[in-house]
């Protein structure tokens, strides 16, 4: 079982417009195909985020189970644990009856992300991810890329790649909304470039954007999602998320991804628990220094022993193995970071 922990619900303006984002994020994550539709909600009991808000108004009993720890029949902390274990037992018994079946690549929804980027991100790992993105889309699957501030400087390129004018207009609208969001906080997208990025050779946000967007490949963008929305189409999809690794990954999970691909040039133990998180190194030096954290070394692009297409095919095959049950390095080590909600609404 996977715990989707979050700190949202108490002390928030639940009816404020910004509250819609974390609510639909939690709701859509709970519907992740990786969680097998076995939903168990653990509620304190007095929070403003009511359980029925996560079930589209349906009784929780129709879609899962509910443990409310303030219920008067529960005695003590040990009673809470016993009640939770009893509910979990029913979920596990049903899950244990399921058997693995073959699925086509068209059922994959892969999230593309980068963090701790360096000057080689746009030369090795991200172009390899872009080639893999094309292979997945051409096979009928879905690829989600995101991080508004990291692609904002190539808006003209992404707009031209939209399948329809409607999609292009929505993309530009999301960029404008995020520009206003940053301005309201007294910041702009240039603040995205970190000291680590600069130490790795990225001078500014424009260079970062040019290296970041190539992980989306070359196919048409068929849909643009607001934060927390779930994809309704197959193909290449842009999710309008912040660039924070944790927040972007959480929102890609809400969009429906069931496998995560994460490139890094500076290194990170990043991994989110509901989906396998494959990490790619941009340089052989990093892959050799972190052999128990890196799943694929894209730095071999620089060594000239294989073409970019050959390296991408090797990664694509590893994606299929991982989707079929091969554990990532992070899963072997038991690493996972918290899910972090994007919560632009006020806290009361």
PDB file of C-alpha atoms in Angstrom, residues 233-348:
ATOM      1  CA  UNK A 233      -6.224  12.587 -24.363  1.00  0.00           C
ATOM      2  CA  UNK A 234      -3.326  10.427 -25.454  1.00  0.00           C
ATOM      3  CA  UNK A 235      -0.212  11.952 -26.978  1.00  0.00           C
ATOM      4  CA  UNK A 236       2.038  14.803 -25.857  1.00  0.00           C
ATOM      5  CA  UNK A 237       0.523  16.899 -23.047  1.00  0.00           C
ATOM      6  CA  UNK A 238       1.732  20.037 -21.299  1.00  0.00           C
ATOM      7  CA  UNK A 239       0.784  20.388 -17.630  1.00  0.00           C
ATOM      8  CA  UNK A 240       1.079  23.988 -16.438  1.00  0.00           C
ATOM      9  CA  UNK A 241       2.946  23.433 -13.177  1.00  0.00           C
ATOM     10  CA  UNK A 242       5.546  25.246 -11.113  1.00  0.00           C
ATOM     11  CA  UNK A 243       9.137  24.096 -11.692  1.00  0.00           C
ATOM     12  CA  UNK A 244       9.701  22.807  -8.146  1.00  0.00           C
ATOM     13  CA  UNK A 245      10.647  19.134  -8.490  1.00  0.00           C
ATOM     14  CA  UNK A 246       8.300  18.013  -5.736  1.00  0.00           C
ATOM     15  CA  UNK A 247       5.324  20.105  -6.847  1.00  0.00           C
ATOM     16  CA  UNK A 248       5.760  19.331 -10.553  1.00  0.00           C
ATOM     17  CA  UNK A 249       6.042  15.606  -9.845  1.00  0.00           C
ATOM     18  CA  UNK A 250       2.937  15.692  -7.655  1.00  0.00           C
ATOM     19  CA  UNK A 251       0.953  17.484 -10.367  1.00  0.00           C
ATOM     20  CA  UNK A 252       2.193  15.110 -13.087  1.00  0.00           C
ATOM     21  CA  UNK A 253       0.964  12.277 -10.872  1.00  0.00           C
ATOM     22  CA  UNK A 254      -2.440  13.970 -10.739  1.00  0.00           C
ATOM     23  CA  UNK A 255      -2.338  14.265 -14.537  1.00  0.00           C
ATOM     24  CA  UNK A 256      -2.265  10.480 -14.735  1.00  0.00           C
ATOM     25  CA  UNK A 257       1.378   9.466 -15.123  1.00  0.00           C
ATOM     26  CA  UNK A 258       2.228   5.907 -14.132  1.00  0.00           C
ATOM     27  CA  UNK A 259       6.000   6.123 -14.729  1.00  0.00           C
ATOM     28  CA  UNK A 260       8.335   9.047 -14.025  1.00  0.00           C
ATOM     29  CA  UNK A 261      11.555   9.899 -15.903  1.00  0.00           C
ATOM     30  CA  UNK A 262      13.847  12.409 -14.219  1.00  0.00           C
ATOM     31  CA  UNK A 263      17.106  13.750 -15.642  1.00  0.00           C
ATOM     32  CA  UNK A 264      19.785  15.373 -13.501  1.00  0.00           C
ATOM     33  CA  UNK A 265      23.216  16.832 -13.996  1.00  0.00           C
ATOM     34  CA  UNK A 266      24.016  17.799 -10.410  1.00  0.00           C
ATOM     35  CA  UNK A 267      22.415  14.753  -8.744  1.00  0.00           C
ATOM     36  CA  UNK A 268      19.366  14.153  -6.543  1.00  0.00           C
ATOM     37  CA  UNK A 269      17.833  11.190  -4.655  1.00  0.00           C
ATOM     38  CA  UNK A 270      14.371  12.371  -5.823  1.00  0.00           C
ATOM     39  CA  UNK A 271      11.679   9.704  -6.123  1.00  0.00           C
ATOM     40  CA  UNK A 272       7.912   9.666  -5.544  1.00  0.00           C
ATOM     41  CA  UNK A 273       6.328   6.541  -4.153  1.00  0.00           C
ATOM     42  CA  UNK A 274       3.180   5.903  -6.242  1.00  0.00           C
ATOM     43  CA  UNK A 275       5.162   5.468  -9.488  1.00  0.00           C
ATOM     44  CA  UNK A 276       8.606   4.155 -10.491  1.00  0.00           C
ATOM     45  CA  UNK A 277      11.015   7.096 -10.825  1.00  0.00           C
ATOM     46  CA  UNK A 278      13.843   6.501 -13.305  1.00  0.00           C
ATOM     47  CA  UNK A 279      16.782   8.883 -12.932  1.00  0.00           C
ATOM     48  CA  UNK A 280      19.104   9.748 -15.822  1.00  0.00           C
ATOM     49  CA  UNK A 281      22.567  11.238 -15.391  1.00  0.00           C
ATOM     50  CA  UNK A 282      23.738  13.817 -17.914  1.00  0.00           C
ATOM     51  CA  UNK A 283      27.393  12.852 -17.376  1.00  0.00           C
ATOM     52  CA  UNK A 284      29.270   9.576 -16.915  1.00  0.00           C
ATOM     53  CA  UNK A 285      31.120  11.111 -13.960  1.00  0.00           C
ATOM     54  CA  UNK A 286      27.846  11.517 -12.045  1.00  0.00           C
ATOM     55  CA  UNK A 287      26.587   8.058 -13.025  1.00  0.00           C
ATOM     56  CA  UNK A 288      29.844   6.481 -11.831  1.00  0.00           C
ATOM     57  CA  UNK A 289      29.838   8.512  -8.588  1.00  0.00           C
ATOM     58  CA  UNK A 290      26.217   7.586  -7.807  1.00  0.00           C
ATOM     59  CA  UNK A 291      25.875   4.026  -9.158  1.00  0.00           C
ATOM     60  CA  UNK A 292      23.145   3.134  -6.645  1.00  0.00           C
ATOM     61  CA  UNK A 293      20.988   6.183  -7.440  1.00  0.00           C
ATOM     62  CA  UNK A 294      21.205   6.552 -11.229  1.00  0.00           C
ATOM     63  CA  UNK A 295      19.195   4.208 -13.469  1.00  0.00           C
ATOM     64  CA  UNK A 296      20.581   5.271 -16.854  1.00  0.00           C
ATOM     65  CA  UNK A 297      23.724   7.069 -17.977  1.00  0.00           C
ATOM     66  CA  UNK A 298      22.904   9.463 -20.802  1.00  0.00           C
ATOM     67  CA  UNK A 299      26.469  10.765 -20.621  1.00  0.00           C
ATOM     68  CA  UNK A 300      27.509   8.098 -23.103  1.00  0.00           C
ATOM     69  CA  UNK A 301      26.105  10.439 -25.771  1.00  0.00           C
ATOM     70  CA  UNK A 302      29.361  12.376 -25.435  1.00  0.00           C
ATOM     71  CA  UNK A 303      31.567   9.296 -25.832  1.00  0.00           C
ATOM     72  CA  UNK A 304      30.525   8.627 -29.414  1.00  0.00           C
ATOM     73  CA  UNK A 305      30.216   4.850 -29.141  1.00  0.00           C
ATOM     74  CA  UNK A 306      26.486   4.899 -29.948  1.00  0.00           C
ATOM     75  CA  UNK A 307      24.211   7.241 -31.844  1.00  0.00           C
ATOM     76  CA  UNK A 308      21.553   9.254 -30.056  1.00  0.00           C
ATOM     77  CA  UNK A 309      18.872   7.032 -31.602  1.00  0.00           C
ATOM     78  CA  UNK A 310      20.600   3.868 -30.344  1.00  0.00           C
ATOM     79  CA  UNK A 311      20.927   5.251 -26.818  1.00  0.00           C
ATOM     80  CA  UNK A 312      17.274   6.337 -26.843  1.00  0.00           C
ATOM     81  CA  UNK A 313      16.177   2.866 -27.932  1.00  0.00           C
ATOM     82  CA  UNK A 314      18.146   1.338 -25.049  1.00  0.00           C
ATOM     83  CA  UNK A 315      16.355   3.696 -22.655  1.00  0.00           C
ATOM     84  CA  UNK A 316      12.977   2.963 -24.245  1.00  0.00           C
ATOM     85  CA  UNK A 317      13.521  -0.766 -23.658  1.00  0.00           C
ATOM     86  CA  UNK A 318      14.469  -0.025 -20.043  1.00  0.00           C
ATOM     87  CA  UNK A 319      11.237   1.966 -19.707  1.00  0.00           C
ATOM     88  CA  UNK A 320       9.265  -1.086 -20.830  1.00  0.00           C
ATOM     89  CA  UNK A 321      11.161  -3.307 -18.367  1.00  0.00           C
ATOM     90  CA  UNK A 322      10.499  -0.843 -15.552  1.00  0.00           C
ATOM     91  CA  UNK A 323       6.813  -0.551 -16.439  1.00  0.00           C
ATOM     92  CA  UNK A 324       6.743  -4.370 -16.367  1.00  0.00           C
ATOM     93  CA  UNK A 325       8.046  -4.536 -12.805  1.00  0.00           C
ATOM     94  CA  UNK A 326      11.818  -4.003 -12.876  1.00  0.00           C
ATOM     95  CA  UNK A 327      12.617  -1.953  -9.781  1.00  0.00           C
ATOM     96  CA  UNK A 328      14.338   1.397 -10.035  1.00  0.00           C
ATOM     97  CA  UNK A 329      17.393   2.211  -7.927  1.00  0.00           C
ATOM     98  CA  UNK A 330      15.260   4.412  -5.684  1.00  0.00           C
ATOM     99  CA  UNK A 331      12.773   1.590  -5.158  1.00  0.00           C
ATOM    100  CA  UNK A 332      15.568  -0.810  -4.257  1.00  0.00           C
ATOM    101  CA  UNK A 333      16.841   1.663  -1.648  1.00  0.00           C
ATOM    102  CA  UNK A 334      13.319   2.491  -0.448  1.00  0.00           C
ATOM    103  CA  UNK A 335      13.710   6.201  -1.234  1.00  0.00           C
ATOM    104  CA  UNK A 336      10.700   8.452  -1.590  1.00  0.00           C
ATOM    105  CA  UNK A 337      10.046  12.128  -1.004  1.00  0.00           C
ATOM    106  CA  UNK A 338       6.833  13.769   0.117  1.00  0.00           C
ATOM    107  CA  UNK A 339       4.127  14.745  -2.299  1.00  0.00           C
ATOM    108  CA  UNK A 340       3.855  18.539  -2.257  1.00  0.00           C
ATOM    109  CA  UNK A 341       0.611  20.256  -3.252  1.00  0.00           C
ATOM    110  CA  UNK A 342       0.471  23.521  -5.169  1.00  0.00           C
ATOM    111  CA  UNK A 343      -1.689  25.644  -2.859  1.00  0.00           C
ATOM    112  CA  UNK A 344      -2.081  29.214  -4.155  1.00  0.00           C
ATOM    113  CA  UNK A 345      -5.260  29.764  -2.123  1.00  0.00           C
ATOM    114  CA  UNK A 346      -5.291  31.625   1.224  1.00  0.00           C
ATOM    115  CA  UNK A 347      -4.816  29.983   4.610  1.00  0.00           C
ATOM    116  CA  UNK A 348      -7.110  31.348   7.303  1.00  0.00           C
TER     117      UNK A 348
END
